[in-house]
Short mmCIF file of C-alpha atoms in Angstrom, two decimals:
data_model
loop_
_atom_site.label_atom_id
_atom_site.label_comp_id
_atom_site.label_asym_id
_atom_site.label_seq_id
_atom_site.Cartn_x
_atom_site.Cartn_y
_atom_site.Cartn_z
CA MET A 1 23.94 -22.01 -13.06
CA ALA A 2 20.44 -21.22 -11.71
CA SER A 3 18.30 -23.95 -12.29
CA PRO A 4 14.79 -23.64 -13.41
CA SER A 5 13.38 -24.48 -9.90
CA ASP A 6 15.21 -21.27 -8.43
CA GLN A 7 12.10 -19.12 -10.27
CA LYS A 8 9.60 -18.41 -7.86
CA ALA A 9 7.73 -15.50 -9.11
CA THR A 10 4.40 -15.83 -10.99
CA ILE A 11 4.99 -14.36 -14.50
CA ILE A 12 1.89 -12.12 -15.09
CA ASP A 13 1.11 -12.81 -18.63
CA GLY A 14 -0.25 -9.14 -19.94
CA LYS A 15 -1.22 -10.92 -23.45
CA ALA A 16 -3.88 -12.87 -21.87
CA ILE A 17 -5.41 -10.43 -19.48
CA ALA A 18 -5.45 -8.11 -22.51
CA GLN A 19 -7.27 -10.53 -24.50
CA THR A 20 -9.70 -11.42 -21.89
CA ILE A 21 -10.37 -7.43 -21.62
CA ARG A 22 -10.80 -7.18 -25.31
CA SER A 23 -13.56 -9.70 -25.45
CA GLU A 24 -15.00 -8.06 -22.69
CA ILE A 25 -15.09 -4.87 -24.94
CA ALA A 26 -16.30 -6.45 -28.31
CA HIS A 27 -18.95 -7.92 -26.61
CA GLU A 28 -20.11 -4.60 -24.94
CA VAL A 29 -19.64 -2.86 -28.41
CA ARG A 30 -21.87 -5.55 -29.94
CA LEU A 31 -24.42 -4.70 -27.49
CA LEU A 32 -24.27 -1.00 -28.13
CA SER A 33 -24.69 -1.79 -31.74
CA GLN A 34 -27.88 -3.91 -31.39
CA LYS A 35 -29.42 -1.61 -29.14
CA TYR A 36 -28.68 2.07 -30.52
CA GLU A 37 -27.23 1.02 -34.19
CA LYS A 38 -24.17 3.07 -33.55
CA VAL A 39 -20.66 2.15 -32.50
CA PRO A 40 -17.47 3.81 -30.50
CA GLY A 41 -15.38 5.92 -32.79
CA LEU A 42 -11.68 6.34 -32.65
CA ALA A 43 -9.78 9.06 -34.14
CA VAL A 44 -6.07 8.20 -34.38
CA VAL A 45 -3.71 11.16 -35.63
CA ILE A 46 0.03 10.70 -36.65
CA VAL A 47 2.42 13.33 -37.82
CA GLY A 48 5.46 12.12 -40.10
CA ASN A 49 6.66 8.67 -40.72
CA ARG A 50 8.86 7.45 -37.42
CA LYS A 51 8.89 3.70 -37.54
CA ASP A 52 8.21 3.37 -34.09
CA SER A 53 5.09 5.56 -33.91
CA GLN A 54 3.58 4.00 -37.30
CA SER A 55 4.18 0.42 -35.95
CA TYR A 56 2.29 1.82 -32.49
CA VAL A 57 -0.73 3.50 -34.81
CA ASN A 58 -1.06 0.29 -37.24
CA MET A 59 -1.26 -1.72 -33.94
CA LYS A 60 -4.16 0.54 -32.36
CA ARG A 61 -6.07 0.58 -35.55
CA LYS A 62 -5.81 -3.03 -35.91
CA ALA A 63 -7.31 -3.43 -32.23
CA CYS A 64 -10.02 -1.03 -33.14
CA ALA A 65 -11.14 -3.27 -35.87
CA GLU A 66 -11.08 -6.59 -33.97
CA VAL A 67 -13.25 -5.00 -31.21
CA GLY A 68 -15.58 -3.30 -33.47
CA ILE A 69 -14.57 0.33 -32.95
CA LYS A 70 -14.63 2.25 -36.25
CA SER A 71 -11.07 4.08 -36.60
CA PHE A 72 -10.55 7.40 -38.43
CA ASP A 73 -7.08 7.30 -39.73
CA ILE A 74 -5.57 10.88 -39.89
CA ASP A 75 -2.14 10.98 -41.52
CA LEU A 76 -0.23 14.15 -41.63
CA PRO A 77 3.09 14.92 -43.21
CA GLU A 78 6.36 15.84 -40.96
CA GLN A 79 6.07 19.43 -42.26
CA VAL A 80 2.46 20.04 -41.16
CA SER A 81 2.10 23.29 -39.49
CA GLU A 82 1.06 23.58 -35.53
CA ALA A 83 -2.11 25.53 -36.78
CA HIS A 84 -2.97 22.95 -39.21
CA LEU A 85 -2.82 20.13 -36.66
CA ILE A 86 -4.83 22.13 -34.41
CA SER A 87 -7.45 22.90 -36.75
CA LYS A 88 -8.01 19.11 -37.75
CA VAL A 89 -8.13 18.24 -33.72
CA HIS A 90 -10.95 20.92 -33.70
CA GLU A 91 -12.41 19.35 -36.81
CA LEU A 92 -12.59 15.96 -34.90
CA ASN A 93 -13.91 17.57 -31.46
CA ALA A 94 -17.01 18.70 -33.24
CA MET A 95 -17.59 14.98 -35.26
CA HIS A 96 -20.59 13.08 -33.43
CA ASP A 97 -19.43 9.76 -34.29
CA VAL A 98 -15.52 10.33 -32.93
CA HIS A 99 -15.56 9.53 -29.32
CA GLY A 100 -12.10 9.42 -28.76
CA ILE A 101 -9.16 11.40 -30.26
CA LEU A 102 -5.61 10.19 -29.94
CA VAL A 103 -2.40 12.37 -31.16
CA GLN A 104 0.53 9.94 -31.40
CA LEU A 105 3.26 11.26 -29.64
CA PRO A 106 6.25 12.12 -30.06
CA LEU A 107 5.47 15.16 -32.08
CA PRO A 108 8.17 16.61 -34.51
CA LYS A 109 10.22 19.24 -33.09
CA HIS A 110 8.28 22.42 -34.37
CA ILE A 111 4.98 21.51 -32.95
CA ASN A 112 4.25 22.38 -29.16
CA GLU A 113 2.97 19.04 -27.81
CA GLU A 114 1.18 20.78 -24.59
CA LYS A 115 -0.62 23.12 -26.86
CA VAL A 116 -2.00 20.28 -29.05
CA LEU A 117 -3.05 17.96 -26.47
CA THR A 118 -4.78 20.90 -24.21
CA GLU A 119 -6.87 21.11 -27.45
CA ILE A 120 -8.61 18.07 -27.60
CA SER A 121 -12.06 18.02 -25.95
CA ILE A 122 -11.68 16.36 -22.59
CA GLU A 123 -14.61 14.47 -23.50
CA LYS A 124 -12.58 12.79 -25.88
CA ASP A 125 -9.43 12.42 -24.41
CA VAL A 126 -9.11 8.79 -24.36
CA ASP A 127 -5.00 8.94 -23.73
CA GLY A 128 -5.91 10.96 -20.36
CA PHE A 129 -3.27 13.46 -20.94
CA HIS A 130 -5.26 16.58 -20.83
CA PRO A 131 -4.06 18.71 -18.00
CA LEU A 132 -7.46 18.72 -16.57
CA ASN A 133 -7.95 15.07 -16.50
CA ILE A 134 -4.34 14.88 -15.00
CA GLY A 135 -5.31 17.58 -12.44
CA LYS A 136 -8.54 15.76 -11.46
CA LEU A 137 -6.33 12.63 -10.77
CA ALA A 138 -4.31 14.36 -8.68
CA MET A 139 -7.11 15.48 -6.70
CA LYS A 140 -9.02 13.68 -3.61
CA GLY A 141 -12.55 13.34 -4.46
CA ARG A 142 -12.32 14.10 -7.85
CA GLU A 143 -12.83 11.80 -10.61
CA PRO A 144 -11.11 12.17 -14.11
CA LEU A 145 -12.88 11.36 -17.59
CA PHE A 146 -10.00 9.38 -18.35
CA LEU A 147 -7.03 7.81 -16.99
CA PRO A 148 -3.91 7.50 -18.95
CA CYS A 149 -3.60 4.11 -20.73
CA THR A 150 -0.29 2.51 -19.40
CA PRO A 151 -1.04 3.57 -16.05
CA LYS A 152 -4.66 2.19 -15.99
CA GLY A 153 -3.40 -1.20 -17.64
CA CYS A 154 -0.59 -1.40 -14.78
CA LEU A 155 -3.22 -1.08 -11.96
CA GLU A 156 -5.61 -3.68 -14.15
CA LEU A 157 -2.57 -6.07 -14.04
CA LEU A 158 -2.47 -5.91 -10.47
CA SER A 159 -5.77 -6.16 -9.67
CA ARG A 160 -6.55 -8.97 -12.19
CA SER A 161 -3.69 -10.69 -10.22
CA GLY A 162 -5.00 -10.58 -7.11
CA ILE A 163 -2.64 -8.38 -5.73
CA SER A 164 -4.12 -5.68 -3.50
CA VAL A 165 -2.90 -2.06 -3.46
CA LYS A 166 -4.36 -0.71 -0.31
CA GLY A 167 -1.93 -0.03 2.57
CA LYS A 168 1.04 -1.41 0.44
CA LYS A 169 4.32 0.22 0.08
CA ALA A 170 4.46 1.21 -3.90
CA VAL A 171 7.57 2.47 -5.17
CA VAL A 172 7.16 4.16 -8.83
CA VAL A 173 10.63 4.31 -10.69
CA GLY A 174 10.23 7.17 -13.17
CA ARG A 175 8.37 10.32 -13.14
CA SER A 176 7.66 10.97 -16.56
CA ASN A 177 4.19 12.76 -17.72
CA ILE A 178 3.07 9.39 -19.33
CA VAL A 179 3.62 6.96 -16.96
CA GLY A 180 5.41 7.79 -13.82
CA LEU A 181 3.48 10.64 -12.52
CA PRO A 182 0.16 9.31 -13.22
CA VAL A 183 0.62 5.69 -12.24
CA SER A 184 1.99 7.08 -8.75
CA LEU A 185 -1.22 9.13 -8.48
CA LEU A 186 -3.25 6.52 -9.59
CA LEU A 187 -1.59 4.28 -6.66
CA LEU A 188 -2.29 6.83 -3.97
CA LYS A 189 -5.82 6.90 -4.87
CA ALA A 190 -5.84 3.07 -4.36
CA ASP A 191 -4.48 3.64 -0.72
CA ALA A 192 -1.07 2.63 -1.46
CA THR A 193 1.93 4.72 0.11
CA VAL A 194 3.96 6.04 -2.86
CA THR A 195 7.44 6.83 -3.35
CA VAL A 196 8.88 7.99 -6.64
CA VAL A 197 12.43 7.43 -7.44
CA HIS A 198 13.91 9.05 -10.06
CA SER A 199 17.16 10.52 -12.00
CA HIS A 200 18.20 12.48 -8.81
CA SER A 201 17.48 10.16 -6.09
CA PRO A 202 20.53 9.55 -4.30
CA ASP A 203 20.07 6.04 -3.30
CA PRO A 204 17.37 4.15 -5.43
CA GLU A 205 18.38 0.79 -4.25
CA SER A 206 17.80 1.31 -0.54
CA VAL A 207 14.25 2.57 -1.44
CA ILE A 208 13.24 0.10 -4.00
CA ARG A 209 14.07 -2.57 -1.84
CA GLU A 210 11.44 -1.61 0.75
CA ALA A 211 8.66 -1.96 -2.01
CA ASP A 212 5.87 -4.52 -1.93
CA ILE A 213 4.95 -2.94 -5.54
CA ILE A 214 7.41 -1.83 -7.84
CA ILE A 215 6.33 -0.01 -11.18
CA ALA A 216 9.46 0.05 -13.19
CA ALA A 217 9.06 3.30 -15.73
CA ALA A 218 12.52 4.71 -16.03
CA GLY A 219 13.83 3.71 -19.52
CA GLN A 220 17.01 2.28 -17.93
CA ALA A 221 17.55 -1.31 -19.42
CA GLN A 222 17.82 -3.56 -16.61
CA MET A 223 18.66 -1.12 -14.16
CA ILE A 224 16.71 -2.96 -10.92
CA LYS A 225 18.66 -6.03 -9.86
CA GLY A 226 17.39 -9.07 -8.63
CA SER A 227 19.31 -7.83 -5.29
CA TRP A 228 17.29 -4.93 -4.99
CA ILE A 229 13.87 -6.50 -5.04
CA LYS A 230 11.88 -7.51 -1.53
CA PRO A 231 11.05 -11.33 -1.53
CA GLY A 232 7.46 -11.63 -2.77
CA ALA A 233 7.07 -7.95 -4.18
CA ALA A 234 5.00 -7.53 -7.46
CA VAL A 235 7.01 -5.99 -10.20
CA ILE A 236 5.61 -4.41 -13.14
CA ASP A 237 7.92 -3.53 -15.53
CA VAL A 238 6.98 -0.62 -18.29
CA GLY A 239 10.44 -0.58 -19.61
CA THR A 240 11.06 -1.20 -23.31
CA ASN A 241 14.60 -0.81 -24.16
CA ALA A 242 16.62 -2.40 -27.29
CA VAL A 243 19.89 -4.17 -26.30
CA ASP A 244 22.29 -5.40 -29.10
CA ASP A 245 21.89 -9.08 -29.49
CA PRO A 246 23.85 -10.44 -32.60
CA THR A 247 21.69 -13.78 -32.31
CA LYS A 248 18.68 -11.87 -33.41
CA LYS A 249 17.62 -11.06 -37.08
CA SER A 250 17.15 -7.87 -36.03
CA GLY A 251 20.53 -7.24 -34.03
CA TYR A 252 18.66 -6.55 -30.87
CA ARG A 253 16.14 -7.84 -28.22
CA LEU A 254 13.55 -5.87 -25.96
CA VAL A 255 14.30 -5.54 -22.15
CA GLY A 256 12.59 -4.13 -19.23
CA ASP A 257 13.85 -1.61 -16.41
CA VAL A 258 14.12 -4.86 -14.40
CA HIS A 259 16.79 -7.68 -14.71
CA PHE A 260 14.02 -10.43 -15.60
CA LYS A 261 16.21 -13.53 -14.70
CA GLU A 262 17.57 -12.26 -11.60
CA ALA A 263 13.84 -10.70 -10.46
CA CYS A 264 12.13 -14.23 -11.32
CA LYS A 265 13.84 -15.84 -8.35
CA VAL A 266 13.00 -13.20 -5.65
CA ALA A 267 9.54 -11.55 -6.72
CA GLY A 268 6.39 -12.98 -6.26
CA TRP A 269 4.73 -11.31 -9.33
CA ILE A 270 6.47 -10.06 -12.08
CA THR A 271 5.84 -9.12 -16.12
CA PRO A 272 7.66 -10.14 -19.11
CA VAL A 273 8.92 -7.81 -21.63
CA PRO A 274 7.62 -7.97 -24.22
CA GLY A 275 3.90 -9.41 -23.48
CA GLY A 276 3.36 -7.67 -19.95
CA VAL A 277 2.48 -4.18 -20.03
CA GLY A 278 2.72 -3.32 -23.92
CA PRO A 279 -0.68 -5.05 -24.74
CA MET A 280 -2.37 -3.76 -21.79
CA THR A 281 -2.07 -0.19 -22.95
CA VAL A 282 -3.94 -0.99 -26.15
CA ALA A 283 -6.35 -2.47 -24.07
CA MET A 284 -7.03 0.37 -21.95
CA LEU A 285 -7.32 2.58 -24.83
CA LEU A 286 -9.91 0.74 -26.34
CA ARG A 287 -11.79 0.41 -22.92
CA ASN A 288 -11.76 4.45 -22.61
CA THR A 289 -12.73 4.84 -26.21
CA LEU A 290 -15.77 2.60 -24.89
CA ASP A 291 -16.42 4.24 -22.10
CA GLY A 292 -16.07 7.73 -23.89
CA ALA A 293 -18.81 6.55 -26.36
CA LYS A 294 -21.45 4.97 -23.80
CA ARG A 295 -21.17 8.53 -22.00
CA VAL A 296 -22.74 10.06 -25.45
CA ILE A 297 -24.74 7.08 -27.09
CA GLU A 298 -26.54 6.05 -23.47
CA GLN A 299 -27.19 9.81 -22.75
#
């Protein structure tokens, strides 16, 4: 049996870092409120009653209340038409006290996600998913108005843990529009040498082994083994996968895309699941909403 002394990785406490960021945001919201008598506003749109989406949305609304951001709750039925949803988005685009609009994904099958997201005003795209924001992120010398929350949270975890990205070899596992693709673009912007590993990569292990920084966002439970990790590497685990666990009341527990116990013995830094990237995503959403509000209010 491995003894605790085998552990060499520093655990990156995403919960604590997110809490620090939330206090910074609450402080800035108070200043805005005192100076301009205005606070940032975030509209959270949810369609249907998926349990996971509802719990995410409740978490986001609660987080807004904690830092003094006004949240506008838009709950629409599963059967809502695409046209009705889009007209709702247009309404929110026109509201002066709404500085950010978030449409909780995934949307029901009969609604075209891309069509809906493209209708969100780029100035209010606090999720950072508008094609224009992603396009600017992909181009040298262009700055998007907003960065997607999870990728932004990953880089914030690295910088607040004192891990520099410049000149490092970074491997991103997964290429989704929400995490893998934008985080690889962010790492490039921060001067890392970036490789993206995905389902068609023939030998992911040999590529991952070279990495100084690993961002795991493949959605495959414990796919990355300790033996795949270069000693001293920084590991940011975005995965949240439910695996059966009869000892738990719920019957399952959450694990990341990295085999945490094994990785702890080799990595220099690692984020836990839960308590790593998750809390950062919400903190970055609040940060984006505040930044969007400041652009309007401080004009």
